[in-house]
Amino acid sequence: MNPEIPRALEAILLVADSPVGTELLAEIVEVTEAEVEALLADLAESYATQQRGFQLVRVAGGWRYQTHPDLAPYVERFVLDGQAAKLSAAALETLAIVAYKQPISRAQIAAIRGVSVDGVVRTLEQRGYIGEVARDPGPGQAVLFGTTPSFLERMGLDSLAQLPSIADFVPGADVVEALEHGLRVEISEIPVGIDDNESVEVVTVEPAPSVAEPDERPSYDELLDDGPDTGFTG
Amino acid sequence: MNPEIPRALEAILLVADSPVGTELLAEIVEVTEAEVEALLADLAESYATQQRGFQLVRVAGGWRYQTHPDLAPYVERFVLDGQAAKLSAAALETLAIVAYKQPISRAQIAAIRGVSVDGVVRTLEQRGYIGEVARDPGPGQAVLFGTTPSFLERMGLDSLAQLPSIADFVPGADVVEALEHGLRVEISEIPVGIDDNESVEVVTVEPAPSVAEPDERPSYDELLDDGPDTGFTG
Amino acid sequence: MPYEVQTPVYEGPFDLLLHLILREQVDLYEISLSRIVDAYLIEIERMDTLDLEITTEFLLIAATLVELKCKRLLPEDADVDLDDEFALWEERDLLIARLLDCKTFKDAAQVLGELAGVASLSHPRTAGLEDQFLELAPDLLAGIDVDDLRSAYLRAMTPRPKAVVSIEHIHSVRVSVTEAVEELVDELPRLGRVSFRRLTEDFVERLEVVIRFLAVLELFKQGFVDLDQPRAFGDIEIVWVGSPALHVADLAGIDSYDG
């Protein structure tokens, strides 16, 4: 086997924001799922043997790196110190999208951000910054999120109308497309269980097989003509 | 030393979402900064020796985990955003000017580039590569821009000191000579007998007698090849 | 005859001028100002997008170049104001200095581009805190205000890069300098004072703007307008100083230019 494969698995899992399923990994590195499983088990074992501060573990939904439990006191210190104790840039972007575009579904947010946002959305929900405000009337009945009153209070706002204006800003055409796409996926392609189905969202966001030419995207200019908000109200 | 320390460093860096400075790490694990540096260097080396798919690197004044560059093809298949948005030529030139001339105002950048830079400056600011670092003390109180840690991260640099010296880029004598020669005002080349030289600029652009074929657009390349002065001397 | 635009996009007038001068660097003594000026004007015409602000900047440099070239063509014994001559030399030196500056940063930009290219092969870990630690954090919104929220939103909504394939045709524009002069002779006395930008704001074709510019120069040469450019790269103010009831017939011959 290509000696790069285990290294590629390490690299992919390092940049992943949430657990990655064996199937997706197998697809990316082009070996069988069984081989992926075996390689990951080897890697996990090597980290354990070398007493690394991190572990490679299998959780619901796939594999991920996480800190070794016995180091929690250090990580907690790091968290409490303040530097890490704030929303990551990615989480803040997600919160901002919900604030400005509510009500909005998880799939639509994922489409804008280009990555699965389940973990982030869960955190924001747990923290009480966002919550379910409606259900999409389509077949999927996806949860639509909005910000909470306590979030507004926290930001020092009386109402959403007081959010700084973004009137002069037109989102990029690909963002508009992503929204359209996210909505379509949700309504027509994912019949049930969208919440459990992370990888579907991830895969469907991607327009065409752009593996070979990551810079090439189709032109979405026509969509832009429809105005940037079409995706939500439709 | 507590054998947990290097493991703690691994754990902290695993959960950090931006480079963490040595000082903070030293504070959390309660050893000196020099010791932290040495431990991190050892860790980085062990990952390299073991040919891991990730690296521990020093960037933008801190330490972070990142994927090994030779695995980019795999990682880009996974990361939907693909590579970080490619910087346009305009963005790179503007960044170069800001990096080497900071703090610098928008007007000063425009003067060097010879074009309005409002759009590109706004984009770079939005992406977080440059930011306001001061105000011009003069009457206008113009915003003065400088580069940010994100810029260093984007360039893979630890600090601005790692940028090549600007002296390396100052054009050599050959270029200066070429420019002076190209723009020389050379009296000796005056074609004889042109004292009524009105509309010089018009005539030179003017393609041969195009009256006969009013619909045919002339080929300017031909004109160029013939030498632009033909029209006058002929 | 429409043609496809294949020229590279020039980032600005200095960029274009540098390209034109330095591409001939191989044979230094073949470089001719006339050649550069003409190639410059042709490139302006070939540009396939019309951004008036940028066009104006290109034209301002064009004016300097044309001035240098006119100077070269003037007989030595002509009645030349020494001050004007010095000013022109100064302008040329300034132009060279700016070209050198531009070249310096272009080369630096190239190195930055290479650095960024190498750096972009590595992706940082950004997964952030594991859930059990997030709960520890006293306040996730610490230090975040509505402006941060706004910038985060703009960042999220900023277009991702995509290949731009522009294969537009430039439509052949049938304008001549004579026609442009006629229009100006009609418009300018009524307007009195107007900026070049105002004068060309309705135009969509770059060529039309270029033609208008040449027409303005023509009127200037014949003494019917005064030009003023208060700020480098700023707009050009055009002031009508001729008779209010001028007719085109009163003008000296104008060369026509069919585009």
XYZ file of C-alpha atoms in Angstrom:
727
model
C 0.000 0.000 0.000
C 1.022 3.554 -0.613
C 2.980 4.573 2.509
C 1.333 8.002 2.270
C -2.078 6.630 3.183
C -1.656 6.522 6.973
C -0.074 9.970 6.828
C -2.976 11.246 4.749
C -5.404 9.897 7.334
C -3.533 11.736 10.065
C -3.639 14.935 8.075
C -7.351 14.718 7.288
C -8.295 13.966 10.863
C -6.105 16.806 12.071
C -8.025 19.419 10.096
C -11.458 17.896 10.685
C -13.768 19.939 12.907
C -15.924 16.966 13.728
C -15.599 13.184 13.584
C -14.981 11.771 10.113
C -16.607 8.535 9.036
C -14.608 5.586 7.769
C -16.502 5.613 4.509
C -15.528 9.175 3.656
C -11.926 8.534 4.665
C -11.807 5.443 2.486
C -13.165 7.424 -0.415
C -10.593 10.168 -0.033
C -7.530 7.979 0.318
C -8.875 5.402 -2.122
C -8.533 2.214 -0.143
C -11.179 -0.050 1.342
C -12.983 0.772 4.554
C -11.487 -2.288 6.195
C -8.012 -1.049 5.342
C -8.814 2.384 6.729
C -10.043 0.843 9.943
C -6.876 -1.200 10.275
C -4.625 1.773 9.590
C -6.459 3.962 12.074
C -6.243 1.276 14.713
C -2.474 1.118 14.132
C -2.175 4.868 14.415
C -4.243 4.973 17.595
C -2.040 2.306 19.049
C 1.167 4.094 18.130
C -0.039 7.270 19.867
C -0.895 5.228 22.927
C 2.455 3.454 22.931
C 4.315 6.719 22.555
C 2.215 8.248 25.306
C 1.156 11.191 23.218
C -0.969 13.905 24.762
C -3.675 13.182 22.235
C -5.623 10.127 21.202
C -7.247 8.925 18.047
C -10.665 7.606 19.011
C -13.750 6.281 17.396
C -16.885 8.126 18.436
C -20.381 8.285 17.062
C -20.073 9.331 13.468
C -16.455 8.501 12.955
C -12.893 9.117 14.072
C -11.377 12.119 15.725
C -8.360 13.367 17.608
C -8.991 14.359 21.174
C -6.932 15.233 24.194
C -5.887 12.448 26.524
C -8.290 12.479 29.497
C -5.517 12.552 32.081
C -4.356 15.924 30.733
C -7.698 17.606 31.324
C -6.352 19.785 34.151
C -3.902 21.445 31.747
C -6.492 21.942 29.067
C -8.863 23.406 31.633
C -6.209 25.836 32.700
C -5.756 26.820 29.080
C -9.508 27.318 28.729
C -9.888 29.309 31.895
C -6.912 31.430 31.045
C -9.112 33.127 28.527
C -7.331 32.802 25.257
C -9.293 29.734 24.233
C -12.348 30.609 26.256
C -14.068 32.398 23.466
C -15.845 31.366 20.351
C -13.527 30.284 17.611
C -13.574 32.316 14.415
C -15.566 29.529 12.804
C -18.132 29.490 15.599
C -18.460 33.261 15.503
C -19.093 33.152 11.763
C -21.804 30.593 12.309
C -23.406 32.714 15.006
C -23.235 35.762 12.738
C -24.893 33.880 9.887
C -27.728 32.826 12.176
C -28.081 36.369 13.530
C -28.326 37.976 10.119
C -30.107 35.264 8.167
C -32.567 33.773 10.623
C -34.573 31.658 10.392
C -32.015 29.362 8.808
C -31.443 25.634 8.729
C -28.339 23.737 9.666
C -27.899 22.653 6.064
C -28.023 26.225 4.827
C -25.415 27.312 7.340
C -23.249 24.366 6.335
C -23.684 25.353 2.707
C -22.471 28.892 3.382
C -19.598 27.823 5.570
C -18.632 24.977 3.286
C -18.202 22.583 6.206
C -20.382 20.607 8.519
C -21.495 22.833 11.373
C -23.208 20.348 13.648
C -20.776 20.667 16.527
C -20.756 24.442 16.423
C -24.530 24.693 16.177
C -24.872 22.358 19.132
C -22.499 24.459 21.216
C -24.273 27.688 20.314
C -27.575 26.070 21.189
C -26.265 24.709 24.478
C -24.990 28.136 25.369
C -28.397 29.558 24.716
C -27.274 31.900 21.957
C -29.434 30.293 19.286
C -32.479 28.069 19.336
C -35.110 26.453 17.214
C -37.564 29.091 16.031
C -39.482 27.198 13.371
C -39.637 24.144 11.170
C -39.124 24.176 7.454
C -42.513 23.497 5.855
C -40.891 21.176 3.285
C -40.853 17.394 3.581
C -37.661 17.305 5.619
C -39.172 19.587 8.269
C -35.666 20.776 9.070
C -35.153 22.774 12.231
C -34.807 26.489 11.533
C -32.583 28.384 13.931
C -32.670 31.939 15.178
C -30.967 33.914 17.910
C -32.409 34.011 21.410
C -33.454 37.011 23.502
C -30.567 36.306 25.854
C -28.153 36.584 22.952
C -29.552 39.999 22.051
C -29.263 41.078 25.623
C -25.717 39.789 25.743
C -24.884 41.887 22.665
C -26.564 44.909 24.180
C -29.317 44.992 21.581
C -33.015 45.549 22.085
C -33.988 43.940 18.823
C -32.533 42.344 15.736
C -33.178 45.559 13.864
C -30.307 47.073 15.809
C -27.703 44.770 14.309
C -25.143 46.815 12.380
C -26.317 47.303 8.829
C -24.998 45.163 6.067
C -27.099 46.896 3.450
C -24.200 47.768 1.201
C -22.882 44.239 1.191
C -23.808 41.784 -1.520
C -22.876 38.188 -0.761
C -20.788 36.370 -3.310
C -22.575 34.472 -6.019
C -21.271 31.174 -4.738
C -22.715 31.902 -1.327
C -26.074 32.541 -2.929
C -25.718 29.284 -4.776
C -24.744 27.507 -1.594
C -27.909 28.760 0.055
C -30.054 27.708 -2.852
C -28.327 24.399 -2.885
C -28.641 23.883 0.826
C -32.343 24.509 0.653
C -32.844 22.201 -2.279
C -30.892 19.435 -0.647
C -32.887 19.748 2.486
C -36.268 19.739 0.886
C -35.912 17.336 -1.950
C -32.963 15.109 -1.328
C -32.867 14.360 2.340
C -36.140 12.823 3.275
C -35.503 12.060 6.916
C -32.931 12.167 9.614
C -30.999 15.192 8.467
C -29.605 15.596 11.938
C -27.799 12.297 11.805
C -26.609 12.653 8.341
C -23.584 14.878 8.428
C -21.768 13.461 5.508
C -24.663 13.978 3.152
C -24.583 17.665 3.843
C -20.901 17.825 3.347
C -20.977 15.993 0.098
C -23.901 17.792 -1.406
C -22.486 21.231 -0.772
C -19.724 20.494 -3.167
C -20.624 21.580 -6.681
C -19.478 19.045 -9.243
C -16.403 16.895 -8.716
C -13.935 19.678 -8.142
C -11.237 17.453 -6.786
C -9.059 17.922 -9.769
C -9.605 21.633 -10.124
C -10.401 23.072 -6.734
C -10.413 26.626 -8.072
C -12.898 26.066 -10.768
C -16.455 26.774 -9.961
C -19.412 27.234 -12.202
C -20.781 30.676 -12.789
C -23.716 31.549 -10.618
C -24.306 34.984 -11.993
C -27.884 34.273 -12.941
C -28.648 33.430 -9.358
C -27.211 36.661 -8.160
C -29.610 38.529 -10.359
C -32.408 37.118 -8.317
C -31.151 38.957 -5.307
C -29.154 37.546 -2.472
C -32.011 36.590 -0.219
C -33.913 34.396 -2.578
C -32.584 31.281 -0.999
C -34.262 31.924 2.280
C -37.624 33.176 1.389
C -38.296 30.646 -1.334
C 10.874 17.420 34.868
C 7.348 16.143 35.054
C 6.994 13.685 32.140
C 3.470 14.948 31.645
C 4.678 18.339 30.431
C 5.370 17.448 26.790
C 2.073 15.565 26.705
C 0.278 18.551 28.178
C 1.762 20.743 25.459
C 0.474 18.344 22.830
C -2.987 18.398 24.381
C -3.171 22.178 24.637
C -2.017 22.714 21.084
C -4.534 20.151 19.872
C -7.448 22.213 21.161
C -6.021 25.612 20.227
C -7.542 27.152 17.128
C -4.794 29.684 16.567
C -1.058 29.694 17.285
C -0.266 29.691 21.007
C 2.682 31.724 22.262
C 5.496 30.168 24.234
C 4.855 32.488 27.143
C 1.295 31.307 27.674
C 2.305 27.673 27.324
C 5.072 28.142 29.878
C 2.606 29.697 32.281
C 0.131 26.847 31.968
C 2.587 23.970 32.314
C 4.700 25.876 34.838
C 8.138 25.566 33.330
C 10.378 28.217 31.799
C 9.868 29.496 28.288
C 13.238 28.082 27.274
C 12.159 24.666 28.464
C 8.900 24.920 26.565
C 10.784 25.862 23.422
C 13.107 22.896 23.818
C 10.241 20.476 24.462
C 8.281 21.723 21.463
C 11.330 21.469 19.252
C 11.739 17.863 20.393
C 8.100 17.105 19.674
C 8.315 18.710 16.246
C 11.367 16.623 15.509
C 9.748 13.405 16.666
C 6.786 13.997 14.350
C 9.192 14.626 11.499
C 11.254 11.541 12.264
C 8.166 9.368 12.491
C 6.910 10.846 9.253
C 3.623 11.883 10.722
C 1.008 13.450 8.497
C 1.075 16.557 10.665
C 3.723 18.993 11.811
C 4.246 21.191 14.820
C 5.425 24.561 13.554
C 6.173 28.013 14.814
C 4.128 30.629 13.025
C 2.896 34.157 13.760
C 4.648 34.198 17.099
C 3.164 30.939 18.363
C 2.985 27.205 17.855
C 0.390 25.215 15.994
C -0.347 21.845 14.487
C -0.766 21.775 10.752
C -0.903 19.182 8.019
C 2.286 18.174 6.248
C 2.511 20.090 2.960
C 3.062 16.989 0.855
C -0.381 15.712 1.832
C -2.147 18.764 0.445
C -3.833 16.780 -2.341
C -5.593 14.557 0.198
C -6.465 17.350 2.579
C -7.901 19.462 -0.191
C -10.202 16.650 -1.134
C -11.551 16.775 2.368
C -11.582 20.491 3.098
C -14.373 21.822 0.958
C -12.978 25.300 0.882
C -9.932 23.822 -0.745
C -6.980 26.057 -0.493
C -7.296 29.346 1.246
C -8.730 31.794 -1.246
C -5.942 32.599 -3.612
C -4.616 36.109 -3.293
C -4.968 38.199 -6.415
C -2.032 40.102 -7.856
C -3.597 43.319 -6.581
C -3.983 41.861 -3.106
C -0.394 40.618 -3.039
C 1.012 43.941 -4.207
C -1.013 45.794 -1.648
C 0.048 43.359 1.059
C 3.680 43.787 0.039
C 3.376 47.555 0.281
C 1.674 47.398 3.672
C 4.121 44.779 4.974
C 7.187 46.787 4.069
C 5.890 50.322 4.594
C 3.674 49.958 7.644
C 2.136 51.964 9.121
C 0.820 53.341 5.856
C -2.339 55.136 4.770
C -4.706 54.167 2.003
C -3.651 57.222 -0.008
C 0.010 56.319 0.271
C -0.689 52.805 -0.974
C -2.683 54.237 -3.869
C 0.171 56.580 -4.761
C 2.577 53.659 -5.035
C 0.225 51.414 -6.960
C -1.065 54.157 -9.213
C -4.639 53.004 -8.828
C -7.370 53.400 -6.314
C -6.953 50.737 -3.643
C -10.152 51.156 -1.646
C -11.637 47.859 -2.740
C -8.551 45.758 -2.225
C -7.790 47.363 1.130
C -11.323 46.638 2.278
C -11.036 43.013 1.187
C -7.710 42.534 2.929
C -9.125 44.118 6.050
C -12.167 41.856 5.926
C -9.986 38.823 5.553
C -8.007 40.022 8.528
C -4.621 40.307 6.823
C -4.288 44.023 7.501
C -5.799 46.255 10.127
C -5.772 49.762 11.488
C -2.680 50.175 13.605
C -2.657 53.925 14.096
C -4.020 57.246 12.957
C -2.075 59.779 11.020
C -1.356 62.669 13.381
C -1.993 65.127 10.543
C -5.225 67.022 9.974
C -6.991 64.234 8.088
C -6.310 61.656 10.802
C -6.077 59.063 8.054
C -6.200 55.434 9.110
C -2.765 53.852 9.022
C -2.656 50.165 8.186
C -0.319 47.402 9.239
C -0.213 43.646 8.821
C -1.796 41.292 11.369
C -0.861 37.913 12.855
C -3.275 36.393 10.325
C -1.059 37.782 7.583
C 1.934 36.030 9.116
C -0.087 32.823 9.359
C -1.140 33.134 5.739
C 2.485 33.573 4.696
C 3.696 30.844 7.023
C 6.025 33.278 8.780
C 6.827 33.508 12.442
C 7.466 37.239 12.368
C 7.893 40.138 9.967
C 11.628 39.866 10.472
C 11.510 36.711 8.359
C 10.401 38.649 5.305
C 13.196 39.092 2.795
C 14.770 42.532 2.954
C 13.121 45.114 0.727
C 16.598 45.913 -0.549
C 16.491 42.566 -2.347
C 13.723 43.893 -4.538
C 15.010 47.310 -5.495
C 15.435 47.165 -9.260
C 18.961 46.945 -10.564
C 20.759 49.449 -12.725
C 19.614 47.652 -15.868
C 15.978 48.294 -15.072
C 16.625 51.912 -14.168
C 18.462 52.360 -17.416
C 15.683 50.714 -19.370
C 13.104 53.001 -17.818
C 15.142 56.115 -18.390
C 15.840 55.097 -21.906
C 12.238 54.203 -22.590
C 11.001 57.551 -21.392
C 13.792 59.707 -22.647
C 12.893 62.973 -24.253
C 15.245 62.864 -27.109
C 15.505 66.000 -29.150
C 17.685 64.423 -31.776
C 14.956 62.168 -33.026
C 12.808 64.991 -34.270
C 11.600 64.165 -37.694
C 12.368 66.981 -40.059
C 9.656 69.194 -41.328
C 7.002 68.552 -38.813
C 6.254 71.921 -37.471
C 2.561 71.538 -37.688
C 2.434 68.661 -35.312
C -1.045 68.938 -33.986
C -2.982 65.883 -32.997
C 0.099 63.814 -32.646
C -1.584 61.464 -30.319
C -4.515 61.032 -32.609
C -2.461 60.400 -35.664
C -0.328 57.745 -34.109
C -3.263 55.696 -33.051
C -4.899 56.243 -36.369
C -4.600 53.188 -38.530
C -3.639 53.805 -42.127
C -6.331 55.274 -44.380
C -9.288 53.410 -43.107
C -11.763 55.556 -44.964
C -11.966 53.104 -47.774
C -13.084 50.295 -45.509
C -14.983 51.971 -42.756
C -16.262 48.753 -41.265
C -12.990 47.012 -40.976
C -11.222 47.320 -37.722
C -7.516 47.681 -38.299
C -5.060 45.335 -36.710
C -3.025 47.266 -34.213
C -0.388 44.634 -33.973
C 0.579 45.352 -37.513
C 0.876 48.989 -36.715
C 3.115 48.183 -33.847
C 5.347 46.075 -35.973
C 5.656 48.727 -38.582
C 6.781 51.142 -35.966
C 4.549 53.855 -34.759
C 6.393 56.699 -36.344
C 5.751 55.663 -39.875
C 2.783 57.890 -40.053
C 4.837 60.976 -39.535
C 7.889 60.391 -41.558
C 6.297 58.679 -44.486
C -14.320 43.324 -36.569
C -14.733 42.242 -32.984
C -11.898 40.332 -31.423
C -11.402 38.346 -28.273
C -9.595 40.014 -25.500
C -6.584 38.037 -24.497
C -4.335 40.602 -22.964
C -3.456 40.115 -19.342
C -5.203 42.360 -16.906
C -2.981 45.199 -15.879
C -3.230 46.175 -12.301
C -2.704 49.824 -13.052
C -1.039 52.257 -15.390
C 2.376 51.703 -13.843
C 1.960 48.008 -14.219
C 1.159 48.336 -17.893
C 3.896 50.850 -18.555
C 6.467 48.702 -16.801
C 5.421 45.773 -18.882
C 5.688 47.740 -22.094
C 9.087 49.165 -21.315
C 10.676 46.132 -19.758
C 9.521 43.621 -22.324
C 11.852 45.328 -24.756
C 14.659 45.339 -22.310
C 16.546 42.729 -24.286
C 17.556 45.346 -26.742
C 17.718 48.489 -24.741
C 18.391 50.804 -27.606
C 15.411 49.610 -29.541
C 13.106 51.067 -26.955
C 11.329 54.022 -28.363
C 9.052 56.352 -26.538
C 6.700 56.502 -29.487
C 6.411 52.774 -29.550
C 5.658 52.686 -25.850
C 3.131 55.474 -26.017
C 1.286 53.868 -28.881
C 1.341 50.435 -27.337
C 0.073 51.972 -24.130
C -2.845 53.654 -25.867
C -3.662 50.472 -27.702
C -3.640 48.482 -24.483
C -6.029 50.943 -22.900
C -8.349 50.390 -25.767
C -8.103 46.639 -25.475
C -9.051 46.519 -21.846
C -12.271 44.620 -21.589
C -13.801 46.054 -18.489
C -14.721 49.615 -18.035
C -14.123 51.007 -14.634
C -14.114 54.704 -15.069
C -11.983 55.324 -12.037
C -9.318 53.027 -13.370
C -9.683 54.289 -16.911
C -9.076 57.795 -15.755
C -5.909 56.740 -14.016
C -4.667 55.064 -17.152
C -5.514 58.130 -19.175
C -3.700 60.453 -16.833
C -0.499 58.529 -17.368
C -1.307 58.481 -21.066
C -1.465 62.262 -20.986
C 1.988 62.445 -19.439
C 3.347 60.053 -22.020
C 1.767 61.931 -24.880
C 3.189 65.119 -23.497
C 6.653 63.582 -23.373
C 6.233 62.396 -26.891
C 4.945 65.740 -28.176
C 7.905 67.370 -26.550
C 10.199 65.111 -28.433
C 8.619 66.068 -31.680
C 8.819 69.779 -31.158
C 11.545 71.557 -33.079
C 14.302 72.640 -30.784
C 14.107 76.269 -31.723
C 10.425 76.475 -31.122
C 9.295 78.971 -28.601
C 9.546 76.748 -25.576
C 9.060 77.976 -22.097
C 12.018 76.794 -20.046
C 9.857 76.387 -16.990
C 7.543 74.128 -18.909
C 10.460 72.125 -20.092
C 11.829 71.676 -16.608
C 8.414 70.748 -15.361
C 8.208 68.091 -18.001
C 11.586 66.678 -17.065
C 10.567 66.685 -13.472
C 7.407 64.887 -14.378
C 9.377 62.292 -16.256
C 11.739 61.720 -13.343
C 8.792 61.430 -11.029
C 7.240 58.901 -13.340
C 10.437 56.870 -13.390
C 10.705 56.999 -9.623
C 7.163 55.733 -9.316
C 7.765 53.000 -11.845
C 10.759 51.860 -9.838
C 8.692 51.837 -6.676
C 6.004 49.896 -8.434
C 8.535 47.393 -9.743
C 10.053 46.936 -6.294
C 6.735 46.014 -4.747
C 5.684 43.900 -7.690
C 8.753 41.771 -7.150
C 8.154 41.694 -3.405
C 4.549 40.693 -4.098
C 5.759 37.804 -6.169
C 7.816 36.502 -3.266
C 4.826 36.914 -0.943
C 2.767 34.974 -3.446
C 5.292 32.159 -3.359
C 5.361 32.167 0.437
C 1.574 32.109 0.567
C 1.521 29.316 -1.980
C 3.840 27.157 0.075
C 2.024 28.008 3.297
C -1.338 27.117 1.807
C -0.219 23.521 1.358
C -0.466 23.122 5.115
C -3.803 23.410 6.836
C -3.870 24.340 10.490
C -5.942 22.505 13.040
C -8.908 24.665 13.956
C -11.218 22.162 15.563
C -10.975 24.075 18.793
C -12.091 22.986 22.203
C -13.741 19.698 22.854
C -17.268 20.055 24.073
C -16.576 19.178 27.684
C -14.110 22.063 27.916
C -16.369 24.555 26.188
C -18.755 24.207 29.061
C -16.013 25.376 31.372
C -15.531 28.608 29.559
C -17.169 31.300 31.606
C -18.245 33.437 28.702
C -17.880 32.452 25.086
C -18.868 35.915 23.936
C -16.172 37.615 25.989
C -14.807 40.554 24.102
C -17.136 40.036 21.171
C -19.353 42.945 20.198
C -21.841 43.561 17.418
C -19.133 44.894 15.138
C -17.224 41.637 15.466
C -20.446 39.884 14.642
C -20.861 42.020 11.559
C -17.308 41.371 10.355
C -17.719 37.670 11.001
C -20.841 37.732 8.864
C -19.100 39.580 6.051
C -16.214 37.152 6.253
C -18.554 34.196 6.031
C -20.381 35.691 3.080
C -17.333 36.795 1.147
C -17.207 34.957 -2.124
C -14.910 32.036 -2.397
C -12.562 32.242 -5.314
C -13.691 31.036 -8.651
C -12.128 30.972 -12.038
C -13.023 34.036 -14.007
C -13.371 33.285 -17.642
C -14.035 36.416 -19.530
C -14.406 35.959 -23.224
C -16.391 39.017 -24.001
C -16.332 40.666 -27.293
C -15.667 44.300 -27.494
C -18.283 45.708 -29.698
C -16.957 47.846 -32.371
C -17.736 51.380 -31.425
C -18.174 53.788 -34.226
C -16.931 57.000 -32.844
C -14.560 59.468 -34.224
C -12.679 62.208 -32.536
C -14.472 64.644 -34.833
C -17.838 63.520 -33.578
C -16.640 63.669 -30.009
C -15.348 67.186 -30.560
C -18.705 68.169 -32.039
C -20.484 66.847 -28.983
C -18.109 68.634 -26.668
C -18.472 71.929 -28.532
C -22.180 71.568 -27.988
C -21.997 70.506 -24.350
C -19.074 72.329 -22.841
C -20.139 75.979 -23.348
C -23.338 75.155 -21.500
C -21.591 73.319 -18.703
C -18.794 75.839 -18.303
C -16.798 73.694 -15.957
C -17.055 69.956 -15.746
C -14.927 67.030 -14.667
C -13.736 64.450 -17.142
C -15.347 61.786 -15.064
C -18.741 63.493 -15.298
C -18.235 63.938 -18.977
C -17.747 60.240 -19.541
C -19.909 58.704 -16.854
C -22.502 57.400 -19.294
C -20.032 55.528 -21.424
C -19.730 51.811 -21.219
C -17.016 51.259 -23.773
C -13.476 52.102 -22.884
C -12.853 53.210 -26.412
C -15.517 55.872 -26.110
C -13.764 57.274 -23.077
C -10.443 57.255 -24.877
C -11.980 59.071 -27.842
C -13.482 61.698 -25.560
C -10.143 62.148 -23.927
C -8.491 62.703 -27.272
C -11.235 65.143 -28.181
C -10.626 67.103 -24.999
C -6.923 67.226 -25.795
C -7.795 68.477 -29.245
C -9.888 71.309 -27.843
C -7.156 72.102 -25.356
C -4.597 72.290 -28.108
C -6.787 74.657 -30.047
C -7.233 76.804 -26.985
C -10.931 76.324 -26.377
C -10.653 74.647 -22.994
C -8.404 74.812 -19.988
C -7.501 71.666 -18.140
C -6.771 71.369 -14.477
C -5.828 68.340 -12.479
C -5.586 69.476 -8.885
C -4.522 66.139 -7.463
C -2.256 63.487 -8.898
C -4.490 60.707 -10.225
C -7.474 62.849 -9.404
C -10.125 63.888 -11.816
C -9.437 66.371 -14.587
C -11.422 69.590 -14.568
C -12.317 70.941 -17.958
C -13.188 74.621 -18.278
C -14.602 76.091 -21.460
C -12.714 79.263 -22.342
C -13.763 79.613 -25.956
C -16.585 81.677 -27.346
C -19.971 80.531 -26.070
C -21.328 80.212 -29.577
C -18.603 78.301 -31.310
C -19.395 76.144 -34.280
C -17.545 73.092 -35.318
C -16.828 74.787 -38.597
C -14.651 77.247 -36.697
C -12.328 74.490 -35.613
C -9.156 73.569 -37.361
C -9.102 70.222 -39.075
C -9.453 67.265 -36.802
C -8.192 63.861 -37.606
C -10.865 61.295 -37.596
C -10.456 58.026 -35.879
C -12.609 55.095 -36.627
C -12.673 52.476 -33.983
